[in-house]
Short mmCIF file of C-alpha atoms in Angstrom, two decimals:
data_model
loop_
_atom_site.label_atom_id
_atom_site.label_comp_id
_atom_site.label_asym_id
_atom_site.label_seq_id
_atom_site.Cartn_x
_atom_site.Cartn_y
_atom_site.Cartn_z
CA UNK A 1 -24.60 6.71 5.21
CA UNK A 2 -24.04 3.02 4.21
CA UNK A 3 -23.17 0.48 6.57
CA UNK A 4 -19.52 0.44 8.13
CA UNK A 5 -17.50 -1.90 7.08
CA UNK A 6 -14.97 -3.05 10.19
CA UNK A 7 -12.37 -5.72 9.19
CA UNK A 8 -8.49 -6.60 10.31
CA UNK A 9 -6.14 -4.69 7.97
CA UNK A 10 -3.05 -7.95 7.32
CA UNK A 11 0.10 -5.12 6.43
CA UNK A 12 2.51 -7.33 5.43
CA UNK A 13 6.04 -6.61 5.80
CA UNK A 14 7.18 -4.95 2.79
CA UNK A 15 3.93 -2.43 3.14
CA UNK A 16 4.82 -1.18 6.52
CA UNK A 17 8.73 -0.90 6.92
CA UNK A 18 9.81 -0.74 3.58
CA UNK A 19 6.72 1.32 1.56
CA UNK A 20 5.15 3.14 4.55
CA UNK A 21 3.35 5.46 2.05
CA UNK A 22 1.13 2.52 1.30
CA UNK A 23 -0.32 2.07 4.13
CA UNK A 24 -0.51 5.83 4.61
CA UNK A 25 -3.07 5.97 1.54
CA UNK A 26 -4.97 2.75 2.74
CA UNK A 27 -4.75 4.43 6.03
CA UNK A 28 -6.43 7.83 4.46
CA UNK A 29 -8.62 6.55 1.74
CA UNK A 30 -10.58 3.47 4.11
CA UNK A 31 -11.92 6.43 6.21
CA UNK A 32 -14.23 8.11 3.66
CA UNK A 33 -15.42 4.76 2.32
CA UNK A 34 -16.74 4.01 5.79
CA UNK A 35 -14.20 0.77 6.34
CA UNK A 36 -12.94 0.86 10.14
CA UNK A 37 -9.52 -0.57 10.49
CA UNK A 38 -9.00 -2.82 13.34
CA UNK A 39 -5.28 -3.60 13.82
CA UNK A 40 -4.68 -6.55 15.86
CA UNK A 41 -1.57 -7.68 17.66
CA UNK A 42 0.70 -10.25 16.76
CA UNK A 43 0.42 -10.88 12.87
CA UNK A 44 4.32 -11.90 11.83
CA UNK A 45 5.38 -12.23 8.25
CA UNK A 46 2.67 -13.78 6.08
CA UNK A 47 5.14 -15.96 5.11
CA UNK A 48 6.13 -15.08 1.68
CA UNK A 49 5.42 -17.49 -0.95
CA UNK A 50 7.97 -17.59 -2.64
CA UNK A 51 11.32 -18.18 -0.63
CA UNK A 52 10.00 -19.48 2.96
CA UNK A 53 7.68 -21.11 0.85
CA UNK A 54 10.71 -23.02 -1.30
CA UNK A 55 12.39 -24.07 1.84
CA UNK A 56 9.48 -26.14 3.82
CA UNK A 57 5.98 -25.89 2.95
CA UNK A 58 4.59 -27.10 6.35
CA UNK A 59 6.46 -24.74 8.19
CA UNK A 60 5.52 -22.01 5.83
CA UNK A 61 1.38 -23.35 5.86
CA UNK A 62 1.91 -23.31 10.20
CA UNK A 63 3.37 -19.56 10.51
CA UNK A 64 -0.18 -18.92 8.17
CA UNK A 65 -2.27 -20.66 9.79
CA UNK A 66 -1.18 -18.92 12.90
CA UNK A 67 -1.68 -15.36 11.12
CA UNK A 68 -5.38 -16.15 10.30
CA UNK A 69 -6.03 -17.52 13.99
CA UNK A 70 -5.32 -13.79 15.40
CA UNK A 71 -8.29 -12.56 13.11
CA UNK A 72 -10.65 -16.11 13.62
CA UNK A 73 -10.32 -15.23 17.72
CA UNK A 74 -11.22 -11.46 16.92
CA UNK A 75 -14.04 -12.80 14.61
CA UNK A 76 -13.03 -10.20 11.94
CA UNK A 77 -12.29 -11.02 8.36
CA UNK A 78 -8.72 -10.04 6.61
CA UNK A 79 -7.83 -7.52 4.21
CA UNK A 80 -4.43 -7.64 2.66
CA UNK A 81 -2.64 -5.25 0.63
CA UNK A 82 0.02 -6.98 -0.92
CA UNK A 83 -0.57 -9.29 -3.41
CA UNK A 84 1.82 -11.92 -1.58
CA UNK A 85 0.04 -11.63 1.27
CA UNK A 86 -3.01 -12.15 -0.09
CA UNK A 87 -1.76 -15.41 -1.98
CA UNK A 88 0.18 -17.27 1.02
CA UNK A 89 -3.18 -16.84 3.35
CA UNK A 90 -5.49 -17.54 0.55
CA UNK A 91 -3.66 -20.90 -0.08
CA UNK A 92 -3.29 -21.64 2.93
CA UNK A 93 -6.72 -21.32 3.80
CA UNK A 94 -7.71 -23.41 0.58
CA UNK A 95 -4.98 -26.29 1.74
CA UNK A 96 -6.08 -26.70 4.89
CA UNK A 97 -9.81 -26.92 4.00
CA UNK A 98 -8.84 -29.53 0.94
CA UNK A 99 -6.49 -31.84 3.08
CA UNK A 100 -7.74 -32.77 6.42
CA UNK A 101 -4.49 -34.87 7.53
CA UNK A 102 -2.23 -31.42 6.80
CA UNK A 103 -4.96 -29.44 8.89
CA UNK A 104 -5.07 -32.05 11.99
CA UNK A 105 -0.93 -31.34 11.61
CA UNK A 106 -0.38 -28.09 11.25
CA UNK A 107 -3.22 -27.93 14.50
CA UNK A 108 -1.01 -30.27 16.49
CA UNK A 109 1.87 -27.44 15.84
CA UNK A 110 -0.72 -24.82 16.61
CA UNK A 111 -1.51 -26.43 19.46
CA UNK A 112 1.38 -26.22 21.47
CA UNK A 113 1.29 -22.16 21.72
CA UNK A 114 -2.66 -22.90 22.43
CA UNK A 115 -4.18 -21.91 18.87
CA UNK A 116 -6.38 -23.68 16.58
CA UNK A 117 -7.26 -23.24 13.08
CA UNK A 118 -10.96 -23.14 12.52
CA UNK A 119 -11.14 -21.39 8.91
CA UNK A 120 -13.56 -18.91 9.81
CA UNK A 121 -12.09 -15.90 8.81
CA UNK A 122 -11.82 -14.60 5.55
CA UNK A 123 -9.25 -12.97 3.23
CA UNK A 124 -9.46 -10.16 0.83
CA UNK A 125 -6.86 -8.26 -1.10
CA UNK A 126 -8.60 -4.67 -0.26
CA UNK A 127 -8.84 -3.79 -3.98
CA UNK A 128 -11.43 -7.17 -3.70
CA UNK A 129 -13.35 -5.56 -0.99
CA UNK A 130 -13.92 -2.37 -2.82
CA UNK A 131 -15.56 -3.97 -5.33
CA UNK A 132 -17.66 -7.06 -3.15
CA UNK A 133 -18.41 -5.28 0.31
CA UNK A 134 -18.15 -1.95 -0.57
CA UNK A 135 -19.29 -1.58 -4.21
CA UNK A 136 -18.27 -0.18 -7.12
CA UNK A 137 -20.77 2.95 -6.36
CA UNK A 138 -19.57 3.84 -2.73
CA UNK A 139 -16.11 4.29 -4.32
CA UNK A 140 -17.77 6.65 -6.70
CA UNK A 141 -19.24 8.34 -3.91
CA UNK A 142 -16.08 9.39 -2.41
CA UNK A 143 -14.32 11.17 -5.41
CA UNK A 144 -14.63 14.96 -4.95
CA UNK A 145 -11.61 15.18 -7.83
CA UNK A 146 -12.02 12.79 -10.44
CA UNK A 147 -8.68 11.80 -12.15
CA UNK A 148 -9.99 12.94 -15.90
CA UNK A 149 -7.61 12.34 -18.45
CA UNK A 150 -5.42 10.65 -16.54
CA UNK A 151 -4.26 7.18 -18.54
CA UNK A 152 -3.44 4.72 -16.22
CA UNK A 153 -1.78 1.63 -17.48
CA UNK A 154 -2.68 -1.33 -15.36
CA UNK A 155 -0.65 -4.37 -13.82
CA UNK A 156 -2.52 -6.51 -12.66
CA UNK A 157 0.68 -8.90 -10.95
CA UNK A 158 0.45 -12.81 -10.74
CA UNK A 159 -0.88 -13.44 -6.97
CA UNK A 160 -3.64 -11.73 -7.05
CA UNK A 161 -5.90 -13.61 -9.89
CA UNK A 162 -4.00 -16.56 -10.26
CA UNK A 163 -4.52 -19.55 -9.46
CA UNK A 164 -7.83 -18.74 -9.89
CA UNK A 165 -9.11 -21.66 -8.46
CA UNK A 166 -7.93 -20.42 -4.78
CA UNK A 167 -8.28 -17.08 -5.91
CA UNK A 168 -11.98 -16.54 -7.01
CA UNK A 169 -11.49 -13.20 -7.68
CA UNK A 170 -11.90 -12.82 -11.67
CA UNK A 171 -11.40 -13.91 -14.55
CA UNK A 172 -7.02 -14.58 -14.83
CA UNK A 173 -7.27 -14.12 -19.03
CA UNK A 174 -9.34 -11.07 -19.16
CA UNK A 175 -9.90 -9.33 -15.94
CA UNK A 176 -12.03 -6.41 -15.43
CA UNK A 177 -11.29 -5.25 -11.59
CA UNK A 178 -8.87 -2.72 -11.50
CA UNK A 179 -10.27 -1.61 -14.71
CA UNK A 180 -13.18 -0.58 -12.84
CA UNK A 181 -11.85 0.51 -10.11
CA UNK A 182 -9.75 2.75 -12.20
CA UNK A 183 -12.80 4.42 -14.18
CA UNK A 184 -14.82 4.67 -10.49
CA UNK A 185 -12.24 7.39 -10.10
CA UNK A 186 -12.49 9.22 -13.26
CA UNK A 187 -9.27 7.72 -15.07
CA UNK A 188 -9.42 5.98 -18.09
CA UNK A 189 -7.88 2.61 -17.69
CA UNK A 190 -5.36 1.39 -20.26
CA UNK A 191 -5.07 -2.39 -21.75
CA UNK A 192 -1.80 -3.72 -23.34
CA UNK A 193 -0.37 -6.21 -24.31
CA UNK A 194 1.85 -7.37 -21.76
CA UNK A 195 -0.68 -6.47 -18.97
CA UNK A 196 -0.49 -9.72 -17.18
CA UNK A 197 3.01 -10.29 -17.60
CA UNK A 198 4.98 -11.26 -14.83
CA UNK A 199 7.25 -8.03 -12.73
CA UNK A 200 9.73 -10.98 -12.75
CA UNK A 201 11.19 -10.25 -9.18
CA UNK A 202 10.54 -14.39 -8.03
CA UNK A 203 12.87 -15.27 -10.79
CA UNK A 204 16.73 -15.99 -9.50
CA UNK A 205 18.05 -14.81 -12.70
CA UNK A 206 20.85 -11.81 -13.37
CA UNK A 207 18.69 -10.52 -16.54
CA UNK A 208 15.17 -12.18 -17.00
CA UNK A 209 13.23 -9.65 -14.10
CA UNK A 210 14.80 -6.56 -15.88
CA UNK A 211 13.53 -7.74 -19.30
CA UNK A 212 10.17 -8.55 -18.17
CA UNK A 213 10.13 -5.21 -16.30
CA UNK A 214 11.67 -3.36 -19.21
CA UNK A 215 9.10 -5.27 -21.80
CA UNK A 216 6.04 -4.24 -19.60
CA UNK A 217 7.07 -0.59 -19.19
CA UNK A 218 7.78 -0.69 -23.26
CA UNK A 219 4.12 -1.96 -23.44
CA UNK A 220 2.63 1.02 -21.50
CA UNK A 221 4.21 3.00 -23.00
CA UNK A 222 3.28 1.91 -26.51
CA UNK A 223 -0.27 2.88 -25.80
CA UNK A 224 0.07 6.17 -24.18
CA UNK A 225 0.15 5.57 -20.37
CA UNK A 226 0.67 8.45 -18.06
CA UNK A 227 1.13 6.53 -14.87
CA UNK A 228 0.97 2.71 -13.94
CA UNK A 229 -1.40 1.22 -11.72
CA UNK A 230 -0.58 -1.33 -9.35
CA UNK A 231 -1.81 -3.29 -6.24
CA UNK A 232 1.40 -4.99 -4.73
CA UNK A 233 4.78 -2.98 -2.81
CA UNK A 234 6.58 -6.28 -4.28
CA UNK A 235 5.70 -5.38 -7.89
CA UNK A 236 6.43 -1.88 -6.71
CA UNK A 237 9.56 -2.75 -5.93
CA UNK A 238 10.34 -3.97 -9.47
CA UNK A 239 8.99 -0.91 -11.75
CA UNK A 240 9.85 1.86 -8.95
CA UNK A 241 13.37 0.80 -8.30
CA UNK A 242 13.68 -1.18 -11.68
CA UNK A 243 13.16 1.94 -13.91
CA UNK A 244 16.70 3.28 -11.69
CA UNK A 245 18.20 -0.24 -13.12
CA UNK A 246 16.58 -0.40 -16.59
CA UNK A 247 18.24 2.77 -17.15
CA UNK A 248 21.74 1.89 -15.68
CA UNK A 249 22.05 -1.33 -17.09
CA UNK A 250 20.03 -1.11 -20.50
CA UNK A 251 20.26 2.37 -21.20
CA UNK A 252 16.37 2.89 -21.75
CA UNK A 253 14.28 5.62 -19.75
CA UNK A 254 10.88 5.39 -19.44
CA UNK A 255 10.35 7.86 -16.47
CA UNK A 256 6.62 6.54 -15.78
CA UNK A 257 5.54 6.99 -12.43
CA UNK A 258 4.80 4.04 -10.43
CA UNK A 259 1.48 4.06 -7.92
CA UNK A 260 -0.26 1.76 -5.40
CA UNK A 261 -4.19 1.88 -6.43
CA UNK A 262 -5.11 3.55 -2.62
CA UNK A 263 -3.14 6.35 -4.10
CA UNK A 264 -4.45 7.47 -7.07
CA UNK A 265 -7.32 6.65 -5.14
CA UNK A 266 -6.28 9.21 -2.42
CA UNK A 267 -5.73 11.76 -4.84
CA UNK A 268 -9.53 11.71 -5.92
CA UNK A 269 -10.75 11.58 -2.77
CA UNK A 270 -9.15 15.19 -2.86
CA UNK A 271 -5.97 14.12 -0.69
CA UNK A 272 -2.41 16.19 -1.45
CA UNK A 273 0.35 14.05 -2.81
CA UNK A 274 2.48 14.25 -0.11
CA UNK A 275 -0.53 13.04 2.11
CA UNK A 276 -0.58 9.60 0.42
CA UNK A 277 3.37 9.45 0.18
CA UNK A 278 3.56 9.58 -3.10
CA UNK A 279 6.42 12.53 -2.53
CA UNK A 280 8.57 9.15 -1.42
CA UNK A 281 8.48 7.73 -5.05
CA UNK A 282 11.90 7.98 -6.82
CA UNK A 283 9.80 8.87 -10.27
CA UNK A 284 8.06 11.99 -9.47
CA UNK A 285 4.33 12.67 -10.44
CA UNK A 286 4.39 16.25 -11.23
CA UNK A 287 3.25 15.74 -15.11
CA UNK A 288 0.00 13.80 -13.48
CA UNK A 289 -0.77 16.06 -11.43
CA UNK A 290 -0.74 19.09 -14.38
CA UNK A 291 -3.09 16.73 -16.03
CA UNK A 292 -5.42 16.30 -13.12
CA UNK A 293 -5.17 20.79 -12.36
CA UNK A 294 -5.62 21.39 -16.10
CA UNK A 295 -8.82 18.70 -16.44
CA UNK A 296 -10.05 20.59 -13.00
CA UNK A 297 -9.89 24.27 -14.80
CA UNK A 298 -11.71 23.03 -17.73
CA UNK A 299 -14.51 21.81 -15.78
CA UNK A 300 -14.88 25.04 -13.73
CA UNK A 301 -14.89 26.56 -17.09
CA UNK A 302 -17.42 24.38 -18.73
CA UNK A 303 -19.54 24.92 -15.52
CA UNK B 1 22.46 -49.90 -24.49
CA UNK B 2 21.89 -47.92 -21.00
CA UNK B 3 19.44 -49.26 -18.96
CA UNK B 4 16.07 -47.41 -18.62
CA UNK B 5 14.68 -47.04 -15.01
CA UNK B 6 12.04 -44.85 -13.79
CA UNK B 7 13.22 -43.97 -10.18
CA UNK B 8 9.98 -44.31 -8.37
CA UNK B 9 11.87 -43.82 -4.89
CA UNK B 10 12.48 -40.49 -5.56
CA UNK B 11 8.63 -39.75 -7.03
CA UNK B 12 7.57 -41.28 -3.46
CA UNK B 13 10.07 -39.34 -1.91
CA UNK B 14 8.10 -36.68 -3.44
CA UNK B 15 4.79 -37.28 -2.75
CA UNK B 16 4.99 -36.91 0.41
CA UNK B 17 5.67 -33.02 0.35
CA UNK B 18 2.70 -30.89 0.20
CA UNK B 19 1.88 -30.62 -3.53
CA UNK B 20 4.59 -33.13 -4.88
CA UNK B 21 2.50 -35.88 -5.62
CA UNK B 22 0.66 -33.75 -8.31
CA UNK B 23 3.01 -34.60 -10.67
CA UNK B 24 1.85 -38.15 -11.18
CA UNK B 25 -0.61 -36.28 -13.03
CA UNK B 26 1.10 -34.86 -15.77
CA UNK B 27 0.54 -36.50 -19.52
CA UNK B 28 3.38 -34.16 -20.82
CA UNK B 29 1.04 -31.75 -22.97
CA UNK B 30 3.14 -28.93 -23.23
CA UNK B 31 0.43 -26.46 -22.08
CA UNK B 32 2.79 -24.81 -18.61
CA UNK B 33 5.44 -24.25 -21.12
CA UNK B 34 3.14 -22.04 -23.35
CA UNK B 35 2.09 -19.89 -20.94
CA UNK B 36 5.30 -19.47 -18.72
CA UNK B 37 6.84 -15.91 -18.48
CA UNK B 38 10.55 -17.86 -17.73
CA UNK B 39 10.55 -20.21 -20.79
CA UNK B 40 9.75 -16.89 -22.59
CA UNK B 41 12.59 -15.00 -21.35
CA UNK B 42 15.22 -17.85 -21.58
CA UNK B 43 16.94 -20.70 -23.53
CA UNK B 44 16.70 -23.36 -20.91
CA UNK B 45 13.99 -22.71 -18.59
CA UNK B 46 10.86 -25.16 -19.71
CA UNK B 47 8.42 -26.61 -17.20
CA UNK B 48 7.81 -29.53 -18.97
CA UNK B 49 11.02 -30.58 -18.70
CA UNK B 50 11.15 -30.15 -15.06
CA UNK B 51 8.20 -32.47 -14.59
CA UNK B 52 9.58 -34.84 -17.31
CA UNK B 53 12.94 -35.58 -15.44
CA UNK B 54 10.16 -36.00 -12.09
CA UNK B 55 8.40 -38.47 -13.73
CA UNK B 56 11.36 -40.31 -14.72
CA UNK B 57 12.24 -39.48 -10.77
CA UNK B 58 15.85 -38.30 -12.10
CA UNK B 59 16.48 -35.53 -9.98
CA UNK B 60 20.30 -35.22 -10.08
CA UNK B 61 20.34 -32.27 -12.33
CA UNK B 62 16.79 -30.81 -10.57
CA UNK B 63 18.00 -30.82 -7.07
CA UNK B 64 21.02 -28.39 -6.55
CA UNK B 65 21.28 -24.93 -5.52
CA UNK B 66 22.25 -23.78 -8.88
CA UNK B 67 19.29 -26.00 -10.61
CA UNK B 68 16.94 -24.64 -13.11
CA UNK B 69 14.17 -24.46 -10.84
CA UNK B 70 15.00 -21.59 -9.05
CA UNK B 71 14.30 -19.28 -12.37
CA UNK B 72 10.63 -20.20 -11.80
CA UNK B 73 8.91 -17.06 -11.45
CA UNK B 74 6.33 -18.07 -9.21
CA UNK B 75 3.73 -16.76 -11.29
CA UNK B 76 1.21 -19.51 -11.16
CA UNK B 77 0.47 -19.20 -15.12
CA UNK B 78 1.13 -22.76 -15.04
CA UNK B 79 -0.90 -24.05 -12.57
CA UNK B 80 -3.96 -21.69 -14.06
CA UNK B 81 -3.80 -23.35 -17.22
CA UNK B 82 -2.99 -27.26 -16.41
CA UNK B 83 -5.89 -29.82 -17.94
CA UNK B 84 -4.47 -32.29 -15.36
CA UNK B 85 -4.57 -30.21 -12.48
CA UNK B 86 -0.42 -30.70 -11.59
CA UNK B 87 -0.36 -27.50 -10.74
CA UNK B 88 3.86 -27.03 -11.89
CA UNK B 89 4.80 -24.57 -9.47
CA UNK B 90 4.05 -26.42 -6.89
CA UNK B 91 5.52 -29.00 -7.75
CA UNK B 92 8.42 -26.70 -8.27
CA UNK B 93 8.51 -25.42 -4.70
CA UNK B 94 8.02 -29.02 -3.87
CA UNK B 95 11.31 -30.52 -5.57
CA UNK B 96 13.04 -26.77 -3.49
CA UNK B 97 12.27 -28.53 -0.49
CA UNK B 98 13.69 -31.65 -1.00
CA UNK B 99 16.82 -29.33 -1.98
CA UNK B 100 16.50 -27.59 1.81
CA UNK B 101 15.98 -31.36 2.91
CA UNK B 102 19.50 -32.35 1.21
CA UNK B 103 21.30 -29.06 2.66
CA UNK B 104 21.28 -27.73 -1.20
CA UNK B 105 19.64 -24.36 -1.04
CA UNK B 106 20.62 -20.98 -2.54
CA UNK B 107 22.36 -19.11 0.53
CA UNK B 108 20.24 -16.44 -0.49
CA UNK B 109 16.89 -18.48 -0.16
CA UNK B 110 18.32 -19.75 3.43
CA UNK B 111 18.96 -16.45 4.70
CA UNK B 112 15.72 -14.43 3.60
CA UNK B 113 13.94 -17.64 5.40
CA UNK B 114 16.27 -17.43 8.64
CA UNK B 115 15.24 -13.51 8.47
CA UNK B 116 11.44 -14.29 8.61
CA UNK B 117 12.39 -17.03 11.19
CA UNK B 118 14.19 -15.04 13.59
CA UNK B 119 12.13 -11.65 13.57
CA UNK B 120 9.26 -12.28 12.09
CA UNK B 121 9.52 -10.51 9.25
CA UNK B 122 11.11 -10.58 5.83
CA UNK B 123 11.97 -7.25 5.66
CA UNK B 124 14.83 -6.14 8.56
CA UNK B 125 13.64 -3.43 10.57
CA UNK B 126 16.07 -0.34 11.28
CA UNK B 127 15.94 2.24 13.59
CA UNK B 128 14.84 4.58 11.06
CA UNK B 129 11.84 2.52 10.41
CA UNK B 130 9.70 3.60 13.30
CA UNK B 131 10.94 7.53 12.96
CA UNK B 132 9.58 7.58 9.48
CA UNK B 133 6.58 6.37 10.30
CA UNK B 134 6.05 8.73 13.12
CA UNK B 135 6.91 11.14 10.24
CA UNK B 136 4.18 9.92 8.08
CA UNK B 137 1.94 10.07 11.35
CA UNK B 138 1.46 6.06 11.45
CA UNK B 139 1.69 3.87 14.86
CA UNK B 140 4.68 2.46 15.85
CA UNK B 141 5.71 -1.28 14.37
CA UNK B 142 5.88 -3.89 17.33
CA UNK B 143 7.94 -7.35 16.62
CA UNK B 144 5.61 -10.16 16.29
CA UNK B 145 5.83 -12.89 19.48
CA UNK B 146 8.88 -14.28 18.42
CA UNK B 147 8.45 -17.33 21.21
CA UNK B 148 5.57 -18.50 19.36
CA UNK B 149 7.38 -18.46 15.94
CA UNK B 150 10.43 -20.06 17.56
CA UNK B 151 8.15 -23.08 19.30
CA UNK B 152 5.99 -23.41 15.78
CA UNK B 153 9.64 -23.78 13.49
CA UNK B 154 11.12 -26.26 16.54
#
């Protein structure tokens, strides 16, 4: 057995009250990749980069800061599973390292409810620590039902790669993660052409996020997918519960169900549907999981 | 003829929020506007505006709760692909908090903030919360220490 992996699992809010069924899957799949979860006490709201963000930036870098002391005391390093998450810590880690005179004042603030910010711990999105900590091949390891023939079109969302700078996780024009991850469970992964086009939902706009939404979904589509692929609840948000609006407002269905990586994962790993949540979807998998029965029979038939 | 006058009180006013004074770095090369989702998707949203009308340090039409700026889309597309390192969006987010300094922010913005402020989370919990997660076999939520949050956003 490889080495066990034990890191602080960073939920998020949107993850754990909102889209439950994520963190079921992470919860389910970590287990059988040898990856120990060790919640800790106390994490609030990341804070979200976009809005808390918009109003004071200090304030925002402080309630961070505080978030990544929790895991510095317990000496563990973070793994996120929102893509939001994962950008608000990981710039808030690079900040603080680049300007000394913000660090020495968001530690005076820290101070005062007896924390300090070292920058010790580190932050992953956990899609990142398959592929660095774990490797590709442990992932491998734990598929008893490879997802053959299933076409998964991937979205890669904006926080995770970009800027890639504070990011360092791949390349932001041509990345090749999820791609990987995707064929480590026997799916083929799909490129397009809008695959790292923005889900639109930080725009304050009546239209723009359902056109960006609806011209994603039209590019999946164009190229065959069967499901999309994603790694953040917040994109979630805008394909799950945006296909329900594309529909109402611009009279276009697509019907393409919507699921978080640890999922599909979960299903390989030989996992029910309804034991990574994905019965709480509003677009129902049922066609998928034809696919992955009728690739399943051929194989025992082959055999 | 109008008299031309770069306001450089506002530009200092601006570099002095985290990320603002990035924007003395911009030459104007038109690069943020290529790659930006928002210009795409509508008639008046271009970046390279934004950070014209900084440089000039106009900001009357920037700093408003119905300004362009909040279509941004946060994406960071801009800030990947900058030669001069400005990195737009944050400049962006900068010129929003000179809006929350003049009392100017989107109600919306203001409350989703005051949410995170007050419990901790963006996301209001409901009773139903912790019963479907029991459901779903996962531990129960706790709130975060809201004194600490409270004494940090004094």
């Amino acid at each position: 057995m490889a080495e066990k992996i034990r890191v602080a699992p960073f939920w998020g809010c949107m993850i754990p009250v909102k889209y439950p069924q994520m963190e079921l899957s992470v919860r389910k799949t970590m287990a059988p990749l040898g990856v120990e979860l060790v919640d800790l006490d106390g994490f609030s709201c990341c804070p979200d980069p976009i809005y808390f963000k918009a109003r004071d930036k200090v304030q925002w870098l402080t309630i961070a800061a505080r978030n990544l002391c929790i895991a510095e005391q317990a000496g563990l390093d973070v793994i996120t599973m929102c893509s939001g998450c994962t950008s608000t810590l990981q710039e808030a880690r690079f900040l603080l390292a680049e300007d000394e005179n913000l660090k020495a004042l968001v530690n005076q603030k820290l101070k005062k409810i007896g924390k300090e910010y070292k920058g010790t711990a580190r932050v992953k999105h956990i899609v990142v620590m398959m592929r660095d900590d774990l490797g590709i091949e442990r992932v491998k390891s734990s598929v008893v039902r490879p997802l053959t023939g299933v076409k998964v079109g991937i979205h890669y969302g904006c926080h995770l790669l970009k800027p890639s700078q504070i990011m360092h996780i791949d390349d932001a024009d041509y990345p090749s993660l999820l791609e990987t991850l995707v064929r480590a469970i026997g799916a083929t992964p799909l490129t397009h052409t809008e695959k790292l086009l923005c889900c639109g939902k930080g725009c304050m706009d009546e239209d723009m996020p359902l056109q960006m939404t609806h011209e994603i979904f039209h590019s999946m589509e164009s190229v065959g997918a069967d499901v999309m692929g994603l790694i953040c609840p917040t994109c979630f948000n805008s394909f799950d519960m945006g296909q329900i609006l594309i529909a109402r407002k611009m009279n276009r269905e697509f019907n393409m169900p919507v699921i978080y990586f640890c999922q599909l994962l979960g299903l390989a790993q030989g996992f029910d549907p309804e034991e990574v949540g994905l019965h709480l979807h509003r677009i129902k998998i049922d066609q998928v999981m034809e696919t992955i029965a009728a690739s399943e029979t051929v194989e025992i038939v082959v055999r | 003829m109008t008299e031309k006058k770069v306001g450089f009180e506002f530009r200092e006013r601006l570099n002095k929020i985290v990320g603002g004074n990035h924007h003395n770095y911009c030459y104007q090369c038109g690069s943020c506007v290529a790659i930006c989702p928002a210009a795409r998707f509508s008639d008046d949203f271009n970046p390279r505006d934004i950070l014209l009308k900084t440089l000039l340090g106009k900001p009357e039409e920037l700093i408003s709760a119905d300004s362009i700026i909040w279509k941004c889309t946060n994406c960071y597309s801009c800030y990947e692909r900058c030669p001069q390192d400005v990195r737009p969006v944050e400049v962006i987010i900068a010129l929003k908090n000179i809006c929350a300094e003049d009392g100017v922010l989107p109600p919306n913005v203001d409350k989703f903030s005051d949410t995170i402020a007050k419990s901790g989370r963006s996301v209001v919990m409901t009773s139903t919360v912790n019963r479907r997660r029991a459901e779903l076999g996962l531990p129960e939520l706790k709130d975060p220490p809201l004194n600490e949050l409270e004494i940090l956003l004094e």
